[in-house]
GROMACS .gro file of C-alpha atoms in nm:
model
  375
    1MET     CA    1   2.784  10.710   2.789
    2LYS     CA    2   3.128  10.646   2.934
    3ARG     CA    3   3.137  10.414   3.235
    4ASN     CA    4   3.410  10.273   3.458
    5LEU     CA    5   3.455   9.909   3.553
    6SER     CA    6   3.674   9.709   3.792
    7LEU     CA    7   3.735   9.337   3.734
    8MET     CA    8   3.931   9.069   3.915
    9ILE     CA    9   4.009   8.765   3.702
   10LYS     CA   10   4.125   8.431   3.844
   11PRO     CA   11   4.287   8.279   3.534
   12SER     CA   12   4.428   7.981   3.725
   13SER     CA   13   4.123   7.941   3.951
   14SER     CA   14   4.242   7.790   4.281
   15LYS     CA   15   4.555   7.630   4.132
   16CYS     CA   16   4.869   7.731   4.319
   17ASN     CA   17   5.228   7.616   4.356
   18LEU     CA   18   5.211   7.718   4.724
   19LYS     CA   19   4.994   7.592   5.006
   20CYS     CA   20   5.005   7.874   5.258
   21LYS     CA   21   4.870   7.768   5.596
   22TYR     CA   22   4.637   8.068   5.628
   23CYS     CA   23   4.516   8.091   5.265
   24PHE     CA   24   4.153   8.205   5.265
   25TYR     CA   25   4.105   8.105   4.903
   26HIS     CA   26   4.218   7.751   4.974
   27SER     CA   27   3.952   7.727   5.245
   28ILE     CA   28   3.690   7.866   5.005
   29SER     CA   29   3.774   7.615   4.731
   30ASP     CA   30   3.761   7.330   4.983
   31ALA     CA   31   3.409   7.438   5.083
   32ARG     CA   32   3.277   7.463   4.724
   33ASP     CA   33   3.113   7.188   4.524
   34ILE     CA   34   3.377   7.255   4.258
   35LYS     CA   35   3.720   7.318   4.409
   36ASP     CA   36   3.892   7.426   4.088
   37TYR     CA   37   3.725   7.569   3.777
   38GLY     CA   38   4.029   7.514   3.558
   39PHE     CA   39   4.237   7.757   3.357
   40LEU     CA   40   4.049   8.044   3.194
   41GLN     CA   41   4.027   7.980   2.820
   42GLU     CA   42   4.152   8.240   2.574
   43ASP     CA   43   3.807   8.254   2.411
   44THR     CA   44   3.660   8.347   2.750
   45LEU     CA   45   3.925   8.615   2.799
   46LYS     CA   46   3.836   8.756   2.457
   47ILE     CA   47   3.468   8.779   2.556
   48ILE     CA   48   3.558   8.950   2.885
   49ILE     CA   49   3.758   9.220   2.709
   50GLN     CA   50   3.495   9.266   2.439
   51LYS     CA   51   3.209   9.301   2.691
   52ALA     CA   52   3.416   9.528   2.916
   53SER     CA   53   3.490   9.757   2.620
   54ILE     CA   54   3.123   9.771   2.526
   55TYR     CA   55   3.019   9.845   2.886
   56CYS     CA   56   3.282  10.115   2.945
   57ASN     CA   57   3.235  10.278   2.604
   58GLY     CA   58   3.545  10.492   2.633
   59GLY     CA   59   3.565  10.495   3.014
   60ASN     CA   60   3.821  10.321   3.233
   61CYS     CA   61   3.852   9.948   3.295
   62VAL     CA   62   4.082   9.827   3.572
   63ILE     CA   63   4.162   9.456   3.559
   64GLY     CA   64   4.339   9.270   3.838
   65PHE     CA   65   4.463   8.912   3.813
   66GLN     CA   66   4.474   8.697   4.123
   67GLY     CA   67   4.457   8.335   4.227
   68GLY     CA   68   4.546   8.082   4.319
   69GLU     CA   69   4.865   8.180   4.142
   70PRO     CA   70   4.789   8.376   3.822
   71LEU     CA   71   5.132   8.313   3.666
   72LEU     CA   72   5.061   7.939   3.641
   73ILE     CA   73   4.852   7.996   3.328
   74GLY     CA   74   5.160   8.111   3.141
   75LEU     CA   75   5.284   8.424   2.969
   76ASN     CA   76   5.105   8.360   2.638
   77PHE     CA   77   4.769   8.413   2.811
   78TYR     CA   78   4.868   8.770   2.905
   79LYS     CA   79   5.008   8.836   2.559
   80LYS     CA   80   4.663   8.742   2.428
   81LEU     CA   81   4.515   8.986   2.680
   82ILE     CA   82   4.709   9.274   2.523
   83GLU     CA   83   4.611   9.155   2.176
   84TYR     CA   84   4.240   9.154   2.266
   85VAL     CA   85   4.261   9.493   2.436
   86ASN     CA   86   4.412   9.642   2.122
   87GLU     CA   87   4.139   9.477   1.914
   88PHE     CA   88   3.840   9.589   2.125
   89ARG     CA   89   3.969   9.902   2.295
   90ASN     CA   90   3.688  10.129   2.162
   91GLU     CA   91   3.864  10.427   2.328
   92THR     CA   92   3.829  10.252   2.665
   93THR     CA   93   4.140  10.285   2.882
   94PHE     CA   94   4.260   9.957   3.031
   95SER     CA   95   4.500   9.922   3.323
   96PHE     CA   96   4.632   9.602   3.478
   97SER     CA   97   4.751   9.469   3.811
   98LEU     CA   98   4.850   9.121   3.921
   99GLN     CA   99   4.893   8.965   4.265
  100THR     CA  100   5.154   8.688   4.282
  101ASN     CA  101   5.357   8.491   4.534
  102GLY     CA  102   5.661   8.597   4.330
  103THR     CA  103   5.825   8.256   4.304
  104LEU     CA  104   5.759   8.209   3.931
  105ILE     CA  105   5.877   8.550   3.809
  106THR     CA  106   6.143   8.528   3.538
  107TYR     CA  107   6.308   8.799   3.333
  108GLU     CA  108   6.052   8.729   3.056
  109TRP     CA  109   5.768   8.802   3.299
  110ALA     CA  110   5.940   9.113   3.435
  111LYS     CA  111   6.009   9.246   3.086
  112PHE     CA  112   5.645   9.190   2.986
  113PHE     CA  113   5.513   9.360   3.301
  114LYS     CA  114   5.728   9.665   3.235
  115GLU     CA  115   5.639   9.691   2.868
  116ASN     CA  116   5.266   9.670   2.945
  117ASN     CA  117   5.255   9.883   3.261
  118PHE     CA  118   5.138   9.612   3.500
  119LEU     CA  119   5.131   9.697   3.870
  120ILE     CA  120   5.249   9.387   4.055
  121GLY     CA  121   5.163   9.291   4.410
  122VAL     CA  122   5.400   9.042   4.572
  123SER     CA  123   5.307   8.852   4.886
  124ILE     CA  124   5.590   8.876   5.138
  125ASP     CA  125   5.530   8.831   5.511
  126GLY     CA  126   5.856   8.981   5.634
  127ASN     CA  127   6.204   8.843   5.669
  128LYS     CA  128   6.298   8.484   5.589
  129ASP     CA  129   6.204   8.335   5.924
  130ILE     CA  130   5.858   8.494   5.942
  131HIS     CA  131   5.775   8.444   5.574
  132ASN     CA  132   5.865   8.075   5.577
  133LEU     CA  133   5.647   7.999   5.878
  134ASN     CA  134   5.332   7.990   5.667
  135ARG     CA  135   5.420   8.045   5.302
  136LEU     CA  136   5.535   7.701   5.188
  137THR     CA  137   5.505   7.505   4.864
  138THR     CA  138   5.273   7.210   4.815
  139LYS     CA  139   5.582   6.998   4.895
  140ASN     CA  140   5.636   7.188   5.222
  141GLU     CA  141   5.939   7.373   5.086
  142GLU     CA  142   6.037   7.726   5.192
  143THR     CA  143   5.963   8.004   4.944
  144PHE     CA  144   6.133   8.319   5.074
  145ASN     CA  145   6.443   8.303   4.854
  146LYS     CA  146   6.241   8.239   4.538
  147ALA     CA  147   6.002   8.525   4.614
  148MET     CA  148   6.291   8.765   4.680
  149ARG     CA  149   6.457   8.655   4.357
  150GLY     CA  150   6.137   8.746   4.174
  151ILE     CA  151   6.128   9.089   4.338
  152LYS     CA  152   6.486   9.157   4.237
  153LEU     CA  153   6.389   9.093   3.876
  154LEU     CA  154   6.100   9.338   3.909
  155GLN     CA  155   6.342   9.594   4.048
  156LYS     CA  156   6.594   9.526   3.770
  157TYR     CA  157   6.330   9.600   3.504
  158ASN     CA  158   6.181   9.895   3.697
  159VAL     CA  159   5.841   9.728   3.730
  160ASN     CA  160   5.603   9.905   3.967
  161PHE     CA  161   5.525   9.672   4.257
  162ASN     CA  162   5.397   9.672   4.610
  163ILE     CA  163   5.417   9.430   4.900
  164LEU     CA  164   5.118   9.249   5.048
  165THR     CA  165   5.163   9.112   5.400
  166VAL     CA  166   4.923   8.895   5.598
  167VAL     CA  167   4.907   9.001   5.962
  168THR     CA  168   4.935   8.690   6.177
  169SER     CA  169   4.978   8.651   6.551
  170THR     CA  170   5.352   8.602   6.498
  171LEU     CA  171   5.387   8.911   6.280
  172CYS     CA  172   5.211   9.122   6.545
  173LYS     CA  173   5.505   9.049   6.773
  174LYS     CA  174   5.761   9.127   6.502
  175ILE     CA  175   5.624   9.436   6.335
  176GLU     CA  176   5.923   9.664   6.400
  177SER     CA  177   6.175   9.419   6.254
  178THR     CA  178   5.938   9.349   5.964
  179TYR     CA  179   5.889   9.718   5.887
  180ASN     CA  180   6.265   9.776   5.902
  181PHE     CA  181   6.324   9.477   5.676
  182PHE     CA  182   6.093   9.627   5.416
  183LYS     CA  183   6.267   9.965   5.438
  184LYS     CA  184   6.610   9.804   5.412
  185ASN     CA  185   6.505   9.638   5.087
  186ASN     CA  186   6.351   9.962   4.955
  187PHE     CA  187   5.997   9.824   4.963
  188ARG     CA  188   5.812  10.153   4.991
  189TYR     CA  189   5.456  10.053   4.900
  190LEU     CA  190   5.303   9.824   5.160
  191GLN     CA  191   4.965   9.671   5.237
  192PHE     CA  192   4.882   9.476   5.551
  193ILE     CA  193   4.571   9.258   5.577
  194PRO     CA  194   4.461   9.079   5.895
  195CYS     CA  195   4.448   8.702   5.878
  196LEU     CA  196   4.090   8.576   5.837
  197GLU     CA  197   3.920   8.269   5.975
  198PRO     CA  198   3.713   8.083   5.710
  199LEU     CA  199   3.345   8.175   5.685
  200GLU     CA  200   3.270   7.814   5.779
  201ASN     CA  201   3.423   7.876   6.121
  202ILE     CA  202   3.104   8.019   6.267
  203ASN     CA  203   3.237   7.997   6.623
  204LEU     CA  204   3.550   8.195   6.529
  205SER     CA  205   3.783   7.970   6.724
  206LEU     CA  206   4.122   8.115   6.638
  207SER     CA  207   4.392   7.915   6.465
  208GLU     CA  208   4.755   7.951   6.564
  209PHE     CA  209   4.817   8.230   6.311
  210SER     CA  210   4.494   8.427   6.353
  211ILE     CA  211   4.491   8.745   6.559
  212THR     CA  212   4.292   8.873   6.852
  213LYS     CA  213   4.141   9.220   6.871
  214ASP     CA  214   4.409   9.332   7.116
  215GLU     CA  215   4.688   9.198   6.896
  216TYR     CA  216   4.552   9.388   6.597
  217LYS     CA  217   4.512   9.708   6.800
  218ASN     CA  218   4.870   9.691   6.923
  219PHE     CA  219   4.990   9.606   6.574
  220LEU     CA  220   4.817   9.909   6.420
  221ILE     CA  221   4.947  10.148   6.684
  222LYS     CA  222   5.303  10.023   6.666
  223LEU     CA  223   5.304  10.027   6.286
  224PHE     CA  224   5.154  10.375   6.286
  225ASP     CA  225   5.426  10.504   6.520
  226LEU     CA  226   5.698  10.369   6.291
  227TRP     CA  227   5.526  10.512   5.983
  228TYR     CA  228   5.455  10.851   6.139
  229LYS     CA  229   5.812  10.892   6.261
  230ASP     CA  230   5.941  10.833   5.910
  231ALA     CA  231   5.678  11.058   5.751
  232VAL     CA  232   5.765  11.362   5.964
  233ASN     CA  233   6.134  11.299   5.890
  234ASN     CA  234   6.088  11.323   5.513
  235ASN     CA  235   6.094  10.945   5.459
  236TYR     CA  236   5.736  10.866   5.358
  237ILE     CA  237   5.651  10.496   5.327
  238SER     CA  238   5.319  10.423   5.158
  239ILE     CA  239   5.096  10.199   5.371
  240ARG     CA  240   4.761  10.161   5.201
  241MET     CA  241   4.540  10.186   5.511
  242PHE     CA  242   4.724  10.491   5.643
  243ASP     CA  243   4.732  10.655   5.299
  244ASN     CA  244   4.353  10.619   5.281
  245ILE     CA  245   4.297  10.772   5.624
  246LEU     CA  246   4.537  11.057   5.551
  247GLY     CA  247   4.350  11.121   5.227
  248LEU     CA  248   4.037  11.211   5.424
  249PHE     CA  249   4.220  11.520   5.550
  250PHE     CA  250   4.270  11.620   5.186
  251SER     CA  251   3.896  11.577   5.111
  252GLN     CA  252   3.958  11.248   4.931
  253ASP     CA  253   3.736  10.945   4.982
  254TYR     CA  254   3.869  10.598   5.051
  255GLU     CA  255   3.988  10.403   4.749
  256ALA     CA  256   4.032  10.078   4.944
  257CYS     CA  257   3.718   9.866   4.912
  258ASP     CA  258   3.743   9.726   5.265
  259MET     CA  259   3.738  10.075   5.419
  260LYS     CA  260   3.431  10.215   5.246
  261GLY     CA  261   3.179  10.039   5.469
  262ILE     CA  262   2.946   9.960   5.180
  263CYS     CA  263   3.025   9.693   4.923
  264SER     CA  264   3.051   9.752   4.551
  265CYS     CA  265   3.050   9.478   4.289
  266GLN     CA  266   3.410   9.371   4.230
  267HIS     CA  267   3.326   9.131   3.942
  268ILE     CA  268   3.540   8.832   4.041
  269ILE     CA  269   3.563   8.609   3.732
  270GLU     CA  270   3.652   8.244   3.785
  271GLY     CA  271   3.812   8.004   3.539
  272ASP     CA  272   3.476   7.892   3.396
  273GLY     CA  273   3.350   8.247   3.350
  274SER     CA  274   3.137   8.251   3.666
  275VAL     CA  275   3.112   8.595   3.825
  276TYR     CA  276   3.099   8.675   4.199
  277PRO     CA  277   3.063   9.010   4.380
  278CYS     CA  278   3.372   8.981   4.604
  279ASP     CA  279   3.689   8.777   4.635
  280PHE     CA  280   3.590   8.667   4.987
  281TYR     CA  281   3.258   8.531   4.861
  282THR     CA  282   3.340   8.309   4.564
  283TYR     CA  283   3.102   8.038   4.684
  284GLU     CA  284   2.830   7.897   4.457
  285THR     CA  285   2.558   8.060   4.664
  286TYR     CA  286   2.697   8.408   4.583
  287LYS     CA  287   2.728   8.357   4.208
  288ILE     CA  288   2.584   8.654   4.018
  289GLY     CA  289   2.619   8.540   3.658
  290ASN     CA  290   2.855   8.404   3.394
  291ILE     CA  291   3.042   8.631   3.158
  292LEU     CA  292   2.990   8.384   2.871
  293ALA     CA  293   2.615   8.437   2.886
  294ASP     CA  294   2.560   8.769   3.063
  295SER     CA  295   2.648   9.131   3.000
  296PHE     CA  296   2.777   9.346   3.285
  297ASP     CA  297   2.439   9.520   3.294
  298ASP     CA  298   2.273   9.178   3.335
  299ILE     CA  299   2.511   9.097   3.620
  300HIS     CA  300   2.436   9.424   3.798
  301MET     CA  301   2.062   9.353   3.783
  302ASN     CA  302   2.102   9.002   3.925
  303ASN     CA  303   1.903   8.968   4.251
  304THR     CA  304   2.194   8.799   4.428
  305ALA     CA  305   2.420   9.092   4.336
  306ILE     CA  306   2.162   9.350   4.446
  307ASN     CA  307   2.101   9.175   4.779
  308PHE     CA  308   2.474   9.131   4.842
  309LEU     CA  309   2.533   9.505   4.810
  310LYS     CA  310   2.218   9.591   5.008
  311ASN     CA  311   2.315   9.364   5.298
  312SER     CA  312   2.646   9.546   5.335
  313THR     CA  313   2.461   9.864   5.436
  314ASN     CA  314   2.335   9.714   5.764
  315ILE     CA  315   2.499   9.905   6.049
  316ASN     CA  316   2.507   9.801   6.412
  317ILE     CA  317   2.342  10.047   6.655
  318LYS     CA  318   2.675  10.081   6.835
  319CYS     CA  319   2.831  10.201   6.511
  320LYS     CA  320   2.554  10.452   6.446
  321ASN     CA  321   2.633  10.619   6.779
  322CYS     CA  322   3.013  10.599   6.745
  323LYS     CA  323   3.211  10.921   6.706
  324TYR     CA  324   3.437  10.747   6.454
  325LEU     CA  325   3.160  10.624   6.223
  326SER     CA  326   3.264  10.862   5.943
  327ILE     CA  327   3.618  10.721   5.962
  328CYS     CA  328   3.558  10.352   6.033
  329ARG     CA  329   3.221  10.308   5.857
  330ASN     CA  330   3.183   9.967   6.022
  331GLY     CA  331   3.476   9.840   5.819
  332CYS     CA  332   3.472   9.549   5.578
  333ARG     CA  333   3.160   9.334   5.556
  334ARG     CA  334   3.380   9.022   5.570
  335HIS     CA  335   3.490   9.119   5.922
  336ARG     CA  336   3.127   9.136   6.035
  337GLU     CA  337   3.043   8.779   5.938
  338ASN     CA  338   2.947   8.546   6.225
  339GLN     CA  339   2.948   8.841   6.466
  340ASP     CA  340   2.670   8.939   6.706
  341ASN     CA  341   2.446   9.209   6.558
  342ASN     CA  342   2.671   9.253   6.256
  343LEU     CA  343   2.943   9.428   6.458
  344ASN     CA  344   3.290   9.432   6.307
  345TYR     CA  345   3.519   9.180   6.477
  346PHE     CA  346   3.792   9.445   6.502
  347CYS     CA  347   3.560   9.718   6.633
  348GLU     CA  348   3.746   9.774   6.960
  349ALA     CA  349   4.083   9.764   6.787
  350TYR     CA  350   3.977  10.031   6.538
  351TYR     CA  351   3.822  10.250   6.808
  352ASP     CA  352   4.142  10.253   7.014
  353PHE     CA  353   4.357  10.302   6.705
  354TYR     CA  354   4.158  10.602   6.582
  355SER     CA  355   4.157  10.750   6.932
  356TYR     CA  356   4.534  10.724   6.932
  357SER     CA  357   4.615  10.832   6.577
  358LEU     CA  358   4.369  11.080   6.428
  359ASP     CA  359   4.526  11.391   6.579
  360LYS     CA  360   4.860  11.284   6.435
  361PHE     CA  361   4.703  11.217   6.096
  362ASN     CA  362   4.569  11.571   6.108
  363ASP     CA  363   4.909  11.706   6.210
  364LEU     CA  364   5.074  11.521   5.923
  365SER     CA  365   4.820  11.656   5.674
  366ILE     CA  366   4.896  12.011   5.789
  367ARG     CA  367   5.268  11.951   5.746
  368LEU     CA  368   5.214  11.812   5.399
  369LYS     CA  369   4.989  12.100   5.297
  370SER     CA  370   5.247  12.351   5.407
  371ASN     CA  371   5.527  12.160   5.229
  372ARG     CA  372   5.717  12.115   5.551
  373ILE     CA  373   5.793  11.754   5.458
  374PHE     CA  374   5.792  11.731   5.080
  375ASN     CA  375   5.902  12.010   4.850
   0.00000   0.00000   0.00000
């Protein structure tokens, strides 16, 4: 039987050449008994590919690499990846993505990414001034120029890439200039994620870069207006959240995990082979197995994994009675943590945003269906 599988591998564990002020993974590693699990060994990578091929049995396996900084492990690791895939493919189709801060990209990396069809995500928070506020090296050095140099290499080698931006309080005030900066540089595939307080912050006292509900609401509406104006003028910019919502009007379900409302096992694999259900929950208490000892079927039957997925189905009574439940679905479980009655922290922001935007999403879908925008 053919089956599909999605994996996220952390080959460098929590190692990074940057120390971004808002980094959620840095806060997770600080809270763990073991901060860094070390580089993933090639023998472990070989076992991952072998077990993934057996599990999928001719289906599709999507593998993402993240960190820390996944380029720190070196290019030879990824060359071994391709070697093992070719050895164990078993008619299974493999596809790869990698999320990087962009500062370590060289022409060798770019050439490899192109030759092996990697989709690259690069973390850029906007123009130089905004980006360098929080995205600094471990030596407190600015990183914007190095990240942009990496992107230019990706563009030179025609590597498919998108931009990942963390929405901070500062960015909420600068969204128009940030959006225009991305357009100016021909960055046409964008993803925005709200800055998160660590799970350990049970009181949710906001840091200087975290955002309030009102800030996020205003951010979403302003960004939507900019996006919608371009879309109806035949200049479509892909923004992942908006693409997903628009897809509903074409009878497509959400592809973004954080929008589905119910968790699925994301198979986060740490440097020692430990497996976790979600990138936001790579704490020891959420461990669901180790790829060196367990099959993917074993991992799926793990009680911690089963309970993690089951707990994500709990819906607040307010959500059950909300007219936007089918759209919002109570959002990402991570945004419900430490909240009264499991209510999403951004509930009010989403409600106001959907009230403002859904008619225009519908209008845009009609235009697209009738080819009034794209031929």
